[in-house]
């Protein structure tokens, strides 16, 4: 099924069922065609994948380990839980895999500059890191509201040598940063590659980002077989745009006995109007935006609805078209975890195992920990630990109601900002 996904019917290039496609302005047609050709050519060259794996091994910390959660498995008393440790990657999450792959491709295409948009800033930091390492110029677009919320990430992007452009238009958040980034690309495409952060956007980005992130699933499948002698009964991953989920699922798509579970941001719950569960709550509707067709959270008039999650990386309006299709086929089951459930799961994992998951990743844990006790003891489940929680210190302190810590941490940041000025 993995290979089948990318065998497009004539005239349906980049479509997964009804989803995907490339809805782009005329000026970008040639660039996107060039990108498709370069990606297809790189994919057909075994030396390209080898160079990618070597860069990940020597620079980013791959292969990442597989860790059995022995304490939690004992406490819960069902299937044995294993986690894929994407939190141990350089820059703290799976995002580095994708940006290094696109960086290598950009260089192969003779591009000397990369651009990206970022909401919470994690993709911006990963892209700036890659650009420094591979010797590419780098510009990151970020909404003014997000810049104010994510000062530490802006600081690191600049220290890494990237130019950060603060976008003052519209709502001054991610969608305005995307528009600004596209405008840049339309003028600079001869020299510049647009580094997409997740499995969204126009074809070929969903396919390309899935390809690079499939390293997670390839490694995990081998590791779980080597450690347990069997395939997992279920694989859990959180879903923002869907790149870490697509990456780990890629290793198991052709194993029909392995159930794949994507976990979206349930925010304040199903009927709250404050969540980002496009599929799990059945509230997303197919539509076209940001260059591709998928399920978006929108109202009856087709206006995009505001989204919410305690995890910035899951707070997104759309979902990767490949995942939308796999949802429709019934190959991936979608669930949602609320902010409260996520915080409880996060605390439990920290205390039991000495691991601090990112708030995003804790969504996968919330659903897995809930379902594991009903499984047999000889079964195995695999959770993708997409990133580490260090970046979430303020949100977690605040959400857990630890006001003394929150105020202390805020003061420190304020003082640091003032001294910096
Ligand atoms: C960005 C991010 C996500 C969400 O992105 P996907 O494309 O859905 O993987 C999830 N987890 C972490 C740790 C992230 O940084």
Coordinates of C-alpha atoms and ligand atoms in Angstrom, one line a residue:
X1 CA 0.0 0.0 0.0
X2 CA 2.9 2.4 0.7
X3 CA 4.2 2.2 -2.9
X4 CA 0.6 2.2 -4.3
X5 CA -0.1 5.5 -2.6
X6 CA 2.4 7.1 -4.9
X7 CA 1.3 5.5 -8.2
X8 CA -0.9 8.3 -9.5
X9 CA -3.6 7.7 -12.0
X10 CA -3.1 9.7 -15.3
X11 CA -4.1 13.3 -14.8
X12 CA -4.4 12.7 -11.0
X13 CA -0.8 13.4 -10.1
X14 CA -0.5 14.2 -6.4
X15 CA -4.0 13.0 -5.6
X16 CA -4.7 10.5 -2.8
X17 CA -8.4 9.7 -3.5
X18 CA -10.0 13.1 -3.6
X19 CA -7.3 14.8 -1.6
X20 CA -4.0 16.5 -2.4
X21 CA -3.3 18.1 -5.7
X22 CA -1.5 21.4 -6.4
X23 CA -3.6 24.6 -6.3
X24 CA -0.9 27.1 -7.0
X25 CA -0.6 30.4 -8.8
X26 CA 0.6 30.4 -12.4
X27 CA 4.0 31.9 -11.6
X28 CA 4.9 28.8 -9.5
X29 CA 4.0 26.1 -12.0
X30 CA 7.4 25.9 -13.5
X31 CA 9.2 25.8 -10.1
X32 CA 6.9 23.1 -8.8
X33 CA 7.5 21.1 -12.0
X34 CA 11.2 21.4 -11.5
X35 CA 10.9 20.3 -7.9
X36 CA 8.9 17.3 -8.9
X37 CA 11.4 16.3 -11.5
X38 CA 14.4 16.8 -9.1
X39 CA 12.7 14.8 -6.3
X40 CA 11.8 11.9 -8.7
X41 CA 15.4 11.8 -9.9
X42 CA 16.9 11.9 -6.4
X43 CA 14.5 9.1 -5.3
X44 CA 15.7 7.0 -8.2
X45 CA 19.3 7.5 -7.2
X46 CA 20.3 5.2 -4.3
X47 CA 23.3 7.4 -3.5
X48 CA 20.9 10.2 -2.5
X49 CA 19.2 8.1 0.2
X50 CA 22.6 6.9 1.4
X51 CA 23.9 10.5 1.7
X52 CA 20.7 11.4 3.6
X53 CA 21.1 8.5 6.1
X54 CA 24.8 9.3 6.5
X55 CA 24.1 12.9 7.3
X56 CA 21.4 11.9 9.9
X57 CA 23.8 9.4 11.4
X58 CA 26.8 11.8 11.8
X59 CA 24.9 15.0 12.6
X60 CA 21.4 14.4 13.9
X61 CA 21.8 11.3 16.1
X62 CA 20.1 8.6 14.0
X63 CA 19.1 5.8 14.3
X64 CA 17.1 6.9 17.3
X65 CA 16.6 4.2 20.0
X66 CA 13.5 2.2 20.8
X67 CA 12.8 2.3 24.5
X68 CA 10.6 -0.2 26.4
X69 CA 8.5 1.6 29.0
X70 CA 8.8 -1.2 31.5
X71 CA 7.4 0.7 34.5
X72 CA 4.3 2.0 32.8
X73 CA 3.7 -1.3 31.1
X74 CA 3.8 -3.0 34.6
X75 CA 1.5 -0.3 36.1
X76 CA -1.1 -0.5 33.3
X77 CA -1.0 -4.3 33.0
X78 CA -1.8 -4.7 29.3
X79 CA 0.3 -4.8 26.2
X80 CA 4.0 -4.0 26.5
X81 CA 4.7 -0.3 25.5
X82 CA 7.7 0.7 23.3
X83 CA 8.5 4.2 22.2
X84 CA 10.4 5.4 19.2
X85 CA 12.7 8.2 20.5
X86 CA 12.5 11.0 18.0
X87 CA 12.9 13.3 21.1
X88 CA 16.6 12.4 21.0
X89 CA 17.2 13.9 17.6
X90 CA 19.3 17.0 17.2
X91 CA 17.0 20.1 17.8
X92 CA 14.7 17.9 19.9
X93 CA 12.2 16.4 17.4
X94 CA 11.5 14.6 14.2
X95 CA 11.5 17.9 12.2
X96 CA 15.3 17.8 11.6
X97 CA 14.9 14.6 9.4
X98 CA 12.7 16.4 6.9
X99 CA 14.7 19.7 6.8
X100 CA 18.0 17.9 6.2
X101 CA 16.5 15.9 3.4
X102 CA 15.1 19.0 1.7
X103 CA 18.4 20.8 2.3
X104 CA 20.2 18.0 0.4
X105 CA 17.7 18.2 -2.4
X106 CA 18.0 22.0 -2.6
X107 CA 21.8 21.7 -2.9
X108 CA 21.4 19.0 -5.6
X109 CA 19.1 21.5 -7.5
X110 CA 21.8 24.2 -7.3
X111 CA 19.7 26.4 -5.0
X112 CA 21.7 28.6 -2.6
X113 CA 18.9 29.9 -0.4
X114 CA 16.0 28.4 1.6
X115 CA 12.9 30.0 3.0
X116 CA 10.3 28.7 5.4
X117 CA 7.3 29.8 7.5
X118 CA 6.9 28.9 11.1
X119 CA 4.1 29.2 13.7
X120 CA 5.5 28.1 17.0
X121 CA 9.0 28.4 15.7
X122 CA 10.2 24.8 15.9
X123 CA 10.3 24.3 12.1
X124 CA 12.1 27.7 11.8
X125 CA 14.8 26.6 14.2
X126 CA 15.2 23.3 12.5
X127 CA 15.5 25.0 9.0
X128 CA 18.0 27.6 10.3
X129 CA 20.0 24.7 11.8
X130 CA 20.1 22.8 8.5
X131 CA 20.9 26.0 6.5
X132 CA 23.9 26.8 8.8
X133 CA 25.2 23.2 8.4
X134 CA 24.7 23.0 4.6
X135 CA 25.9 26.5 3.9
X136 CA 22.6 27.9 2.6
X137 CA 21.2 31.4 3.1
X138 CA 18.0 31.3 5.1
X139 CA 15.0 33.5 5.6
X140 CA 12.2 32.6 8.0
X141 CA 8.7 34.2 7.9
X142 CA 6.8 34.4 11.2
X143 CA 3.7 36.3 12.2
X144 CA 4.2 39.2 14.7
X145 CA 1.9 37.6 17.3
X146 CA 3.9 34.3 17.1
X147 CA 7.2 36.2 17.4
X148 CA 6.0 37.8 20.6
X149 CA 4.9 34.4 22.0
X150 CA 8.1 32.5 20.9
X151 CA 11.0 34.8 21.7
X152 CA 13.5 32.0 22.5
X153 CA 13.0 30.4 19.1
X154 CA 13.4 33.7 17.3
X155 CA 16.6 34.3 19.2
X156 CA 18.0 30.9 18.1
X157 CA 17.1 31.3 14.5
X158 CA 18.9 34.6 14.4
X159 CA 22.0 33.2 16.2
X160 CA 22.0 30.4 13.7
X161 CA 22.4 33.0 11.0
X162 CA 18.8 33.2 9.6
X163 CA 17.0 36.4 8.8
X164 CA 13.6 36.4 10.6
X165 CA 11.0 38.4 8.8
X166 CA 8.2 39.6 11.1
X167 CA 4.9 39.5 9.3
X168 CA 2.6 42.3 10.4
X169 CA -0.4 41.6 8.0
X170 CA -3.7 40.1 8.8
X171 CA -3.9 38.1 12.1
X172 CA -0.1 38.2 12.2
X173 CA 0.0 34.4 12.6
X174 CA 0.9 31.3 10.6
X175 CA -1.4 31.8 7.7
X176 CA -0.1 35.3 7.0
X177 CA 3.5 34.0 7.3
X178 CA 2.6 31.4 4.6
X179 CA 1.3 34.0 2.3
X180 CA 4.4 36.2 2.8
X181 CA 6.7 33.2 2.2
X182 CA 4.8 32.3 -1.0
X183 CA 5.3 35.9 -2.3
X184 CA 9.0 35.6 -1.6
X185 CA 9.2 32.3 -3.5
X186 CA 7.4 33.6 -6.5
X187 CA 10.1 36.3 -6.8
X188 CA 13.1 34.2 -5.8
X189 CA 12.5 30.7 -7.1
X190 CA 15.6 30.6 -9.4
X191 CA 17.8 30.6 -6.3
X192 CA 15.5 29.5 -3.5
X193 CA 13.9 26.4 -2.2
X194 CA 10.7 26.6 0.0
X195 CA 11.2 24.1 2.9
X196 CA 7.8 22.8 3.8
X197 CA 7.5 21.8 7.4
X198 CA 5.0 19.0 7.2
X199 CA 3.1 16.6 4.9
X200 CA 0.8 19.4 3.6
X201 CA 0.9 22.0 0.8
X202 CA 0.9 21.3 -2.9
X203 CA 2.2 18.2 -4.6
X204 CA 5.0 17.0 -4.3
X205 CA 5.4 18.2 -0.7
X206 CA 3.2 15.7 1.0
X207 CA 4.9 12.8 -0.8
X208 CA 8.4 14.3 -0.3
X209 CA 8.1 15.0 3.4
X210 CA 6.6 11.5 3.9
X211 CA 9.6 10.0 2.0
X212 CA 12.1 11.8 4.3
X213 CA 10.2 11.0 7.5
X214 CA 9.7 7.3 6.5
X215 CA 13.1 6.8 8.1
X216 CA 11.3 6.7 11.4
X217 CA 9.0 3.8 10.4
X218 CA 11.8 1.9 8.6
X219 CA 14.0 2.0 11.7
X220 CA 11.1 1.3 14.1
X221 CA 9.9 -1.7 12.2
X222 CA 13.3 -3.4 12.3
X223 CA 13.9 -2.4 15.9
X224 CA 10.6 -3.7 17.2
X225 CA 11.1 -7.0 15.4
X226 CA 14.6 -7.3 16.8
X227 CA 13.5 -6.5 20.4
X228 CA 10.3 -8.4 20.6
X229 CA 10.2 -10.9 17.7
X230 CA 6.9 -9.6 16.6
X231 CA 5.1 -6.6 14.9
X232 CA 3.2 -4.2 17.2
X233 CA -0.5 -4.6 17.5
X234 CA -0.9 -0.8 17.3
X235 CA 1.2 2.2 16.4
X236 CA 0.2 5.6 17.9
X237 CA 1.3 9.0 16.7
X238 CA 0.1 12.6 17.2
X239 CA -1.1 14.4 14.2
X240 CA -0.6 18.2 13.5
X241 CA 0.0 18.4 9.8
X242 CA 0.8 14.8 10.0
X243 CA 4.6 14.3 9.3
X244 CA 5.7 12.3 12.3
X245 CA 2.6 10.1 12.0
X246 CA 3.1 9.6 8.3
X247 CA 6.8 8.8 9.0
X248 CA 6.2 6.1 11.5
X249 CA 3.1 4.7 9.8
X250 CA 5.1 4.3 6.5
X251 CA 7.0 1.4 8.1
X252 CA 3.8 -0.5 8.8
X253 CA 1.3 0.4 6.1
X254 CA 1.9 -2.9 4.3
X255 CA 1.3 -4.9 7.5
X256 CA -2.5 -5.1 7.7
X257 CA -2.4 -6.7 11.2
X258 CA -0.8 -3.5 12.6
X259 CA -3.5 -1.0 13.5
X260 CA -2.5 2.7 13.0
X261 CA -3.9 5.3 15.3
X262 CA -3.5 9.1 14.7
X263 CA -4.2 11.4 17.6
X264 CA -5.4 14.9 17.0
X265 CA -5.7 17.9 19.4
X266 CA -9.0 17.6 21.3
X267 CA -8.4 21.0 23.0
X268 CA -11.3 21.8 25.3
X269 CA -13.4 18.9 23.9
X270 CA -15.7 17.9 21.0
X271 CA -18.4 20.5 21.5
X272 CA -16.2 23.4 22.7
X273 CA -15.4 24.9 19.3
X274 CA -11.9 25.1 20.7
X275 CA -9.9 22.2 19.3
X276 CA -8.0 21.1 16.2
X277 CA -9.6 17.6 15.6
X278 CA -10.4 17.8 11.9
X279 CA -11.0 14.0 11.5
X280 CA -11.6 12.5 15.0
X281 CA -14.5 14.7 15.8
X282 CA -16.0 14.5 12.3
X283 CA -16.1 18.3 12.1
X284 CA -13.7 18.9 9.3
X285 CA -15.0 19.4 5.8
X286 CA -13.2 18.9 2.5
X287 CA -12.0 22.1 0.9
X288 CA -9.0 23.8 -0.9
X289 CA -6.6 26.1 0.9
X290 CA -2.9 26.7 1.2
X291 CA -2.3 25.0 -2.1
X292 CA -4.0 21.6 -1.5
X293 CA -7.3 19.8 -0.9
X294 CA -8.0 18.2 2.4
X295 CA -10.3 18.3 5.5
X296 CA -10.2 21.7 7.0
X297 CA -12.1 23.0 10.1
X298 CA -14.4 25.5 8.5
X299 CA -17.9 26.9 9.1
X300 CA -20.9 26.5 6.9
X301 CA -19.8 29.4 4.7
X302 CA -16.4 27.8 4.2
X303 CA -14.6 30.3 6.5
X304 CA -11.7 28.7 8.4
X305 CA -12.6 28.2 12.1
X306 CA -10.1 29.3 14.8
X307 CA -8.3 26.3 16.3
X308 CA -6.9 25.6 19.7
X309 CA -4.5 23.2 21.4
X310 CA -2.3 23.3 24.4
X311 CA 0.3 22.0 22.0
X312 CA 1.3 24.7 19.4
X313 CA 2.5 22.1 16.9
X314 CA -0.9 20.5 16.7
X315 CA -2.8 23.8 16.4
X316 CA -3.4 23.7 12.7
X317 CA -6.4 24.0 10.5
X318 CA -5.7 21.2 7.9
X319 CA -4.3 17.7 7.8
X320 CA -2.0 16.0 5.3
X321 CA -3.9 14.7 2.3
X322 CA -2.4 11.2 2.5
X323 CA -3.7 10.9 6.0
X324 CA -7.1 12.2 5.0
X325 CA -7.2 9.5 2.3
X326 CA -6.0 6.8 4.7
X327 CA -8.7 7.9 7.2
X328 CA -11.3 7.5 4.4
X329 CA -10.0 4.1 3.5
X330 CA -10.2 3.0 7.2
X331 CA -6.4 2.3 7.3
X332 CA -5.8 4.9 10.0
X333 CA -8.1 5.3 12.9
X334 CA -8.3 8.9 14.3
X335 CA -8.8 9.8 17.9
X336 CA -8.5 13.0 19.9
X337 CA -7.0 13.8 23.3
X338 CA -8.1 16.9 25.3
X339 CA -5.7 19.3 26.8
X340 CA -6.6 17.9 30.3
X341 CA -6.0 14.3 29.2
X342 CA -2.7 15.3 27.6
X343 CA -1.4 16.9 30.8
X344 CA -2.3 13.9 32.9
X345 CA -0.5 11.6 30.5
X346 CA 2.5 13.8 30.4
X347 CA 2.8 13.8 34.2
X348 CA 2.4 10.1 34.3
X349 CA 5.2 9.5 31.7
X350 CA 7.6 11.9 33.5
X351 CA 7.1 10.3 36.9
X352 CA 7.1 6.6 35.7
X353 CA 9.8 6.7 33.1
X354 CA 12.0 9.9 33.5
X355 CA 11.0 11.0 30.0
X356 CA 9.6 14.5 29.3
X357 CA 7.5 14.3 26.1
X358 CA 6.6 17.4 24.1
X359 CA 3.0 18.4 24.6
X360 CA 2.3 17.3 21.0
X361 CA 3.7 13.8 21.6
X362 CA 1.8 13.5 24.9
X363 CA -1.4 13.3 22.8
X364 CA -0.3 10.0 21.4
X365 CA 0.5 8.8 25.0
X366 CA -2.9 9.9 26.3
X367 CA -4.8 7.7 23.9
X368 CA -2.3 4.8 24.1
X369 CA -2.3 4.7 27.9
X370 CA -6.0 4.7 27.9
X371 CA -6.3 1.7 25.4
X372 CA -3.3 -0.4 26.5
X373 CA -4.9 -2.1 29.6
X374 CA -7.5 -3.8 27.4
X375 CA -4.8 -5.5 25.3
X376 CA -3.2 -8.9 26.1
X377 CA 0.2 -9.0 27.9
X378 CA 2.0 -10.7 25.1
X379 CA 1.0 -7.9 22.7
X380 CA 3.2 -4.9 21.9
X381 CA 2.2 -1.3 21.2
X382 CA 4.5 1.3 19.7
X383 CA 4.2 5.1 20.4
X384 CA 6.1 7.7 18.4
X385 CA 7.7 10.1 20.8
X386 CA 7.9 12.9 18.3
X387 CA 9.8 15.4 20.4
X388 CA 11.0 16.4 23.9
X389 CA 9.2 18.8 26.2
X390 CA 11.9 21.2 27.2
X391 CA 10.4 23.9 24.9
X392 CA 7.0 23.6 26.7
X393 CA 8.3 24.6 30.1
X394 CA 6.1 27.7 30.4
X395 CA 3.0 26.1 29.0
X396 CA 3.3 23.1 31.3
X397 CA 4.0 25.1 34.4
X398 CA 1.0 27.3 33.6
X399 CA -1.3 24.5 32.7
X400 CA -0.4 22.5 35.8
X401 CA -1.4 25.6 37.8
X402 CA 2.1 26.0 39.2
X403 CA 1.9 29.8 39.6
X404 CA 5.0 30.3 41.6
X405 CA 7.1 28.6 38.9
X406 CA 5.3 30.3 36.1
X407 CA 5.8 33.8 37.6
X408 CA 9.5 33.1 38.3
X409 CA 10.1 31.8 34.8
X410 CA 8.2 34.8 33.3
X411 CA 10.3 37.2 35.3
X412 CA 13.5 35.6 34.2
X413 CA 12.4 36.0 30.6
X414 CA 11.3 39.6 31.0
X415 CA 14.6 40.5 32.6
X416 CA 16.5 38.7 29.9
X417 CA 14.5 40.6 27.2
X418 CA 15.2 43.9 28.9
X419 CA 18.9 43.2 29.3
X420 CA 19.1 42.1 25.7
X421 CA 17.7 45.4 24.5
Ligands
LIG1 C1 5.9 20.0 14.9 C2 5.7 18.9 15.9 C3 4.6 18.0 15.7 C4 3.5 18.2 14.7 O1 3.9 18.1 13.4 P1 3.5 16.8 12.5 O2 3.8 17.3 11.1 O3 2.1 16.5 12.7 O4 4.4 15.7 13.0 C5 4.5 17.0 16.6 N1 5.4 16.8 17.6 C6 6.4 17.6 17.8 C7 7.4 17.3 18.9 C8 6.6 18.7 16.9 O5 7.6 19.5 17.1

